[in-house]
Tab-separated table of C-alpha atoms in Angstrom:
chain	number	residue	atom	x	y	z
V	1	MET	CA	-44.649	-58.918	-34.466
V	2	LYS	CA	-41.122	-58.779	-35.791
V	3	HIS	CA	-41.947	-55.488	-37.546
V	4	ASN	CA	-43.332	-53.961	-34.302
V	5	LEU	CA	-40.225	-55.095	-32.378
V	6	ILE	CA	-38.007	-53.289	-34.866
V	7	HIS	CA	-40.052	-50.105	-34.384
V	8	ILE	CA	-39.810	-50.395	-30.591
V	9	LEU	CA	-36.035	-50.926	-30.709
V	10	SER	CA	-35.641	-48.016	-33.127
V	11	PHE	CA	-37.655	-45.766	-30.830
V	12	MET	CA	-35.573	-46.779	-27.798
V	13	LEU	CA	-32.358	-46.121	-29.711
V	14	VAL	CA	-33.563	-42.654	-30.720
V	15	CYS	CA	-34.439	-41.866	-27.078
V	16	LEU	CA	-31.058	-43.124	-25.906
V	17	LEU	CA	-29.197	-41.024	-28.469
V	18	THR	CA	-31.299	-37.996	-27.627
V	19	GLY	CA	-30.444	-38.418	-23.940
V	20	CYS	CA	-26.740	-38.674	-24.736
V	21	VAL	CA	-26.850	-35.541	-26.851
V	22	THR	CA	-28.694	-33.671	-24.102
V	23	GLU	CA	-26.113	-34.801	-21.529
V	24	LEU	CA	-23.263	-33.738	-23.805
V	25	ASP	CA	-24.914	-30.367	-24.270
V	26	ASN	CA	-25.008	-29.915	-20.516
V	27	LEU	CA	-21.286	-30.649	-20.322
V	28	GLN	CA	-20.408	-27.959	-22.851
V	29	PRO	CA	-18.659	-24.961	-21.261
V	30	ASP	CA	-20.701	-21.830	-20.721
V	31	ASN	CA	-19.134	-19.198	-22.950
V	32	SER	CA	-21.236	-16.397	-21.495
V	33	ARG	CA	-19.194	-13.314	-20.709
V	34	GLY	CA	-19.605	-9.992	-18.983
V	35	SER	CA	-17.380	-7.083	-18.042
V	36	PHE	CA	-16.546	-4.725	-15.217
V	37	THR	CA	-15.756	-1.043	-14.949
V	38	LEU	CA	-12.850	-0.099	-12.700
V	39	GLY	CA	-12.568	2.974	-10.493
V	40	LEU	CA	-9.289	3.560	-8.657
V	41	SER	CA	-8.695	6.143	-5.948
V	42	THR	CA	-6.204	6.880	-3.173
V	43	ASP	CA	-6.486	8.566	0.182
V	44	SER	CA	-5.020	12.037	0.420
V	45	LEU	CA	-2.151	11.379	2.817
V	46	ALA	CA	0.446	14.104	2.454
V	47	VAL	CA	3.230	15.489	4.640
V	48	VAL	CA	0.536	17.153	6.713
V	49	VAL	CA	-2.719	15.262	6.654
V	50	GLU	CA	-5.853	17.363	6.469
V	51	THR	CA	-8.352	14.801	5.233
V	52	ARG	CA	-8.626	11.059	4.681
V	53	ALA	CA	-11.215	11.366	1.914
V	54	GLY	CA	-10.522	9.400	-1.239
V	55	ARG	CA	-9.692	11.187	-4.462
V	56	ASP	CA	-9.526	10.173	-8.110
V	57	LEU	CA	-6.122	9.666	-9.688
V	58	THR	CA	-4.636	12.216	-12.022
V	59	ASP	CA	-3.691	11.128	-15.540
V	60	GLU	CA	-0.059	10.927	-14.488
V	61	GLU	CA	-0.858	8.815	-11.418
V	62	GLN	CA	-2.917	6.424	-13.531
V	63	LYS	CA	0.264	5.561	-15.418
V	64	MET	CA	2.030	4.702	-12.153
V	65	PHE	CA	-0.430	2.123	-10.810
V	66	ALA	CA	-0.158	-1.569	-11.681
V	67	VAL	CA	-3.400	-3.559	-11.531
V	68	SER	CA	-3.959	-7.324	-11.216
V	69	LEU	CA	-7.085	-9.482	-11.606
V	70	THR	CA	-7.668	-12.824	-9.897
V	71	GLN	CA	-10.519	-15.304	-9.648
V	72	LYS	CA	-10.660	-17.543	-6.580
V	73	GLY	CA	-7.062	-16.595	-5.892
V	74	GLU	CA	-5.816	-17.608	-9.334
V	75	PRO	CA	-4.251	-14.861	-11.484
V	76	ILE	CA	-6.108	-13.848	-14.640
V	77	TRP	CA	-3.696	-11.031	-15.544
V	78	SER	CA	-1.109	-9.111	-13.557
V	79	ASN	CA	0.616	-5.742	-13.391
V	80	LEU	CA	-1.255	-3.992	-16.172
V	81	THR	CA	-0.833	-0.225	-16.095
V	82	TYR	CA	-4.139	1.245	-14.953
V	83	ALA	CA	-4.226	3.764	-17.802
V	84	ASP	CA	-3.738	0.993	-20.380
V	85	ILE	CA	-6.445	-1.447	-19.266
V	86	THR	CA	-8.813	-2.149	-22.155
V	87	LEU	CA	-12.377	-3.397	-22.468
V	88	ALA	CA	-10.953	-6.752	-23.596
V	89	ASP	CA	-9.027	-6.994	-20.302
V	90	ARG	CA	-12.196	-6.186	-18.366
V	91	THR	CA	-14.343	-8.712	-20.254
V	92	GLN	CA	-14.258	-12.097	-18.548
V	93	PRO	CA	-16.267	-15.341	-18.288
V	94	VAL	CA	-19.334	-15.300	-16.083
V	95	GLY	CA	-18.359	-16.350	-12.562
V	96	ASP	CA	-17.871	-15.403	-8.919
V	97	ASP	CA	-14.976	-14.514	-6.608
V	98	TYR	CA	-13.193	-12.048	-8.872
V	99	MET	CA	-10.922	-9.500	-7.151
V	100	VAL	CA	-8.853	-6.567	-8.401
V	101	SER	CA	-5.750	-5.264	-6.606
V	102	ALA	CA	-3.594	-2.240	-7.391
V	103	GLU	CA	-0.315	-0.722	-6.222
V	104	ASN	CA	1.867	2.168	-7.304
V	105	CYS	CA	5.096	0.264	-6.507
V	106	THR	CA	6.241	-3.021	-4.984
V	107	ALA	CA	7.302	-3.357	-1.347
V	108	SER	CA	10.969	-3.660	-2.324
V	109	GLU	CA	10.744	-0.566	-4.515
V	110	ALA	CA	9.089	1.304	-1.644
V	111	GLU	CA	12.330	1.125	0.370
V	112	ALA	CA	14.893	1.142	-2.446
V	113	ALA	CA	13.719	4.219	-4.356
V	114	ASN	CA	15.270	7.676	-4.016
V	115	ASP	CA	18.728	6.473	-2.991
V	116	GLY	CA	17.368	4.287	-0.206
V	117	TRP	CA	15.005	6.847	1.312
V	118	GLY	CA	12.109	5.011	-0.286
V	119	GLN	CA	8.727	6.261	-1.434
V	120	ARG	CA	5.128	6.198	-0.281
V	121	ARG	CA	3.501	2.949	-1.335
V	122	TYR	CA	-0.206	2.796	-2.066
V	123	TRP	CA	-1.968	-0.555	-2.206
V	124	GLY	CA	-5.599	-1.593	-2.343
V	125	CYS	CA	-7.879	-4.518	-3.159
V	126	SER	CA	-11.507	-4.604	-4.215
V	127	PRO	CA	-14.182	-6.661	-2.479
V	128	SER	CA	-15.009	-9.955	-4.177
V	129	PHE	CA	-17.355	-9.456	-7.134
V	130	SER	CA	-19.155	-11.455	-9.811
V	131	ILE	CA	-19.097	-11.214	-13.589
V	132	LYS	CA	-22.649	-11.438	-14.945
V	133	LYS	CA	-23.758	-12.268	-18.450
V	134	ASP	CA	-23.907	-9.242	-20.745
V	135	GLN	CA	-23.616	-6.868	-17.783
V	136	ASP	CA	-21.037	-4.268	-16.743
V	137	THR	CA	-20.228	-4.621	-13.028
V	138	PRO	CA	-18.826	-1.500	-11.292
V	139	VAL	CA	-15.699	-2.249	-9.226
V	140	SER	CA	-13.898	0.203	-6.937
V	141	VAL	CA	-10.395	-0.114	-5.494
V	142	ASP	CA	-9.534	2.341	-2.724
V	143	CYS	CA	-5.759	2.426	-2.228
V	144	HIS	CA	-4.236	3.469	1.082
V	145	MET	CA	-0.712	4.127	2.218
V	146	ALA	CA	0.735	0.686	3.002
V	147	ASN	CA	4.057	1.665	4.565
V	148	ALA	CA	5.201	4.137	7.227
V	149	GLY	CA	7.008	7.441	6.870
V	150	LEU	CA	9.536	9.130	9.166
V	151	CYS	CA	11.033	12.606	8.950
V	152	VAL	CA	13.057	14.722	11.390
V	153	ARG	CA	12.825	18.435	12.088
V	154	PHE	CA	15.344	20.298	14.227
V	155	ASP	CA	13.942	23.245	16.134
V	156	GLU	CA	15.795	26.572	15.816
V	157	SER	CA	16.611	26.436	19.539
V	158	PHE	CA	18.460	23.190	18.825
V	159	SER	CA	20.211	24.143	15.584
V	160	SER	CA	21.339	27.549	16.869
V	161	TYR	CA	22.901	25.968	19.963
V	162	PHE	CA	24.596	22.930	18.425
V	163	THR	CA	26.483	24.954	15.841
V	164	HIS	CA	29.262	22.368	15.391
V	165	GLY	CA	26.964	19.825	13.846
V	166	TYR	CA	24.009	17.582	14.664
V	167	SER	CA	22.287	14.588	13.136
V	168	VAL	CA	19.862	11.736	13.659
V	169	THR	CA	21.065	8.456	12.163
V	170	THR	CA	18.907	5.352	11.776
V	171	ASP	CA	20.358	2.034	12.862
V	172	ASP	CA	18.271	-0.389	10.843
V	173	SER	CA	18.447	-2.329	7.576
V	174	ARG	CA	19.303	1.049	6.038
V	175	THR	CA	21.492	3.730	7.555
V	176	LEU	CA	19.959	7.128	6.870
V	177	ARG	CA	21.213	10.434	8.177
V	178	PHE	CA	18.900	13.321	8.999
V	179	ASP	CA	20.614	16.666	9.485
V	180	ALA	CA	20.315	20.350	8.570
V	181	THR	CA	20.117	19.475	4.860
V	182	THR	CA	17.208	17.018	5.169
V	183	THR	CA	14.559	19.017	7.029
V	184	ASP	CA	11.211	17.275	6.565
V	185	ARG	CA	12.654	14.771	4.086
V	186	MET	CA	10.624	11.607	4.485
V	187	ALA	CA	12.088	8.118	4.801
V	188	TYR	CA	9.734	5.196	4.152
V	189	TYR	CA	9.661	1.814	5.860
V	190	ASN	CA	7.708	-1.338	5.090
V	191	VAL	CA	5.471	-2.289	8.012
V	192	PRO	CA	3.080	-5.211	7.347
V	193	GLU	CA	-0.548	-4.547	8.235
V	194	GLY	CA	-1.363	-5.382	11.826
V	195	THR	CA	2.279	-5.127	12.978
V	196	THR	CA	4.738	-2.467	14.110
V	197	ARG	CA	8.402	-1.849	13.359
V	198	SER	CA	11.023	-0.510	15.738
V	199	ILE	CA	13.708	1.828	14.363
V	200	HIS	CA	16.765	2.589	16.516
V	201	LEU	CA	17.902	6.209	16.318
V	202	LEU	CA	21.284	7.702	17.196
V	203	ILE	CA	21.154	11.432	17.953
V	204	ASN	CA	24.470	13.275	17.984
V	205	ALA	CA	25.098	16.989	18.466
V	206	SER	CA	28.058	19.219	19.290
V	207	ALA	CA	28.050	22.776	20.616
V	208	GLY	CA	31.821	23.130	20.555
V	209	TRP	CA	32.283	22.463	24.232
V	210	ASP	CA	34.263	19.487	25.470
V	211	GLY	CA	32.335	16.399	24.503
V	212	THR	CA	29.426	15.613	22.243
V	213	LEU	CA	25.810	14.914	23.073
V	214	HIS	CA	24.818	11.310	22.322
V	215	ILE	CA	21.239	10.118	22.699
V	216	GLU	CA	19.685	6.827	21.599
V	217	ARG	CA	16.031	6.179	21.181
V	218	ASP	CA	13.723	3.612	19.586
V	219	ILE	CA	10.721	4.813	17.641
V	220	ILE	CA	7.810	2.530	16.830
V	221	LEU	CA	6.405	2.869	13.307
V	222	GLN	CA	2.950	1.737	12.263
V	223	PRO	CA	1.589	1.115	8.771
V	224	CYS	CA	-0.462	3.809	7.065
V	225	ARG	CA	1.061	6.526	9.251
V	226	THR	CA	3.725	9.177	8.888
V	227	PHE	CA	5.700	10.452	11.843
V	228	ARG	CA	7.792	13.556	12.391
V	229	LEU	CA	10.521	13.514	15.017
V	230	ASN	CA	10.803	17.046	16.406
V	231	VAL	CA	14.130	17.691	18.160
V	232	ARG	CA	14.558	20.853	20.236
V	233	LYS	CA	16.657	22.064	23.140
V	234	GLY	CA	14.912	22.260	26.470
V	235	MET	CA	15.518	24.618	29.356
V	236	PRO	CA	18.937	23.665	30.758
V	237	ALA	CA	19.037	22.389	34.305
V	238	THR	CA	22.077	22.556	36.553
V	239	GLY	CA	24.805	20.328	35.159
V	240	THR	CA	22.545	18.833	32.495
V	241	MET	CA	21.389	19.537	28.974
V	242	ASP	CA	17.801	18.673	28.169
V	243	VAL	CA	16.815	17.676	24.661
V	244	ILE	CA	13.116	17.438	24.021
V	245	ILE	CA	12.076	14.937	21.349
V	246	THR	CA	8.512	15.041	20.154
V	247	THR	CA	7.078	12.282	18.012
V	248	GLU	CA	4.202	13.658	15.958
V	249	ASP	CA	1.736	11.328	14.284
V	250	PHE	CA	0.585	13.177	11.161
V	251	THR	CA	-2.150	10.673	10.448
V	252	GLU	CA	-4.046	11.033	13.691
V	253	GLY	CA	-2.813	14.467	14.720
V	254	GLU	CA	-1.590	13.140	18.070
V	255	SER	CA	1.850	13.616	19.586
V	256	GLU	CA	3.864	12.568	22.579
V	257	GLU	CA	6.670	14.507	24.216
V	258	VAL	CA	9.659	12.824	25.813
V	259	ILE	CA	12.331	14.737	27.712
V	260	ILE	CA	15.740	13.062	27.764
V	261	GLU	CA	18.341	14.390	30.198
């Protein structure tokens, strides 16, 4: 009887230990890993927009883009140059809610570059994706223009009349001057997605006669769009001088014309 009891207790102890080991095994972290391939493209916004189709980056552009990886909002790695991302960077633990974002410059750089005229900022983020064991998940990031651009063009009818000088000056966080030397030069402004930004403009011109033409106007900028302010002289009316200001939206190809007397 005593011998059988010892066997029973031994058997129960073995079962208990086996259960503990099994439970510990279940608590061990899953070291399974997978990887992702990364494709990065931008839209083809230029001074004159002809198409919004995405395009692959050139080798030089790949060196300009900084890429970041997060999982559930927590950073895995940040600001790696797209051209330098390795397979080791793209190999991660199995899991969900990974996201990749990319930008060619920061928001502050987008306004500070080029002596304060700024530069076009591209930004994009991938949809959420999963890393699967021993698989290579394709991931695409389509970057779009994230700020707004503004340039000014003076029509020949305007420049040939106001021979003593003319300019458009911005009254904003930066003071920029558009004149005969800056035709079609683009200034860039940060405009958060879903919002607009008002820029106050001061238009001054002199034709040599007594007095100078002063016009003020606000222009509303929207993200992902570039605008050209066309300034030309209208047909003069009795005792007045008409200046026609056309705001042209390059992105949509629409324009509005405002006559200021």
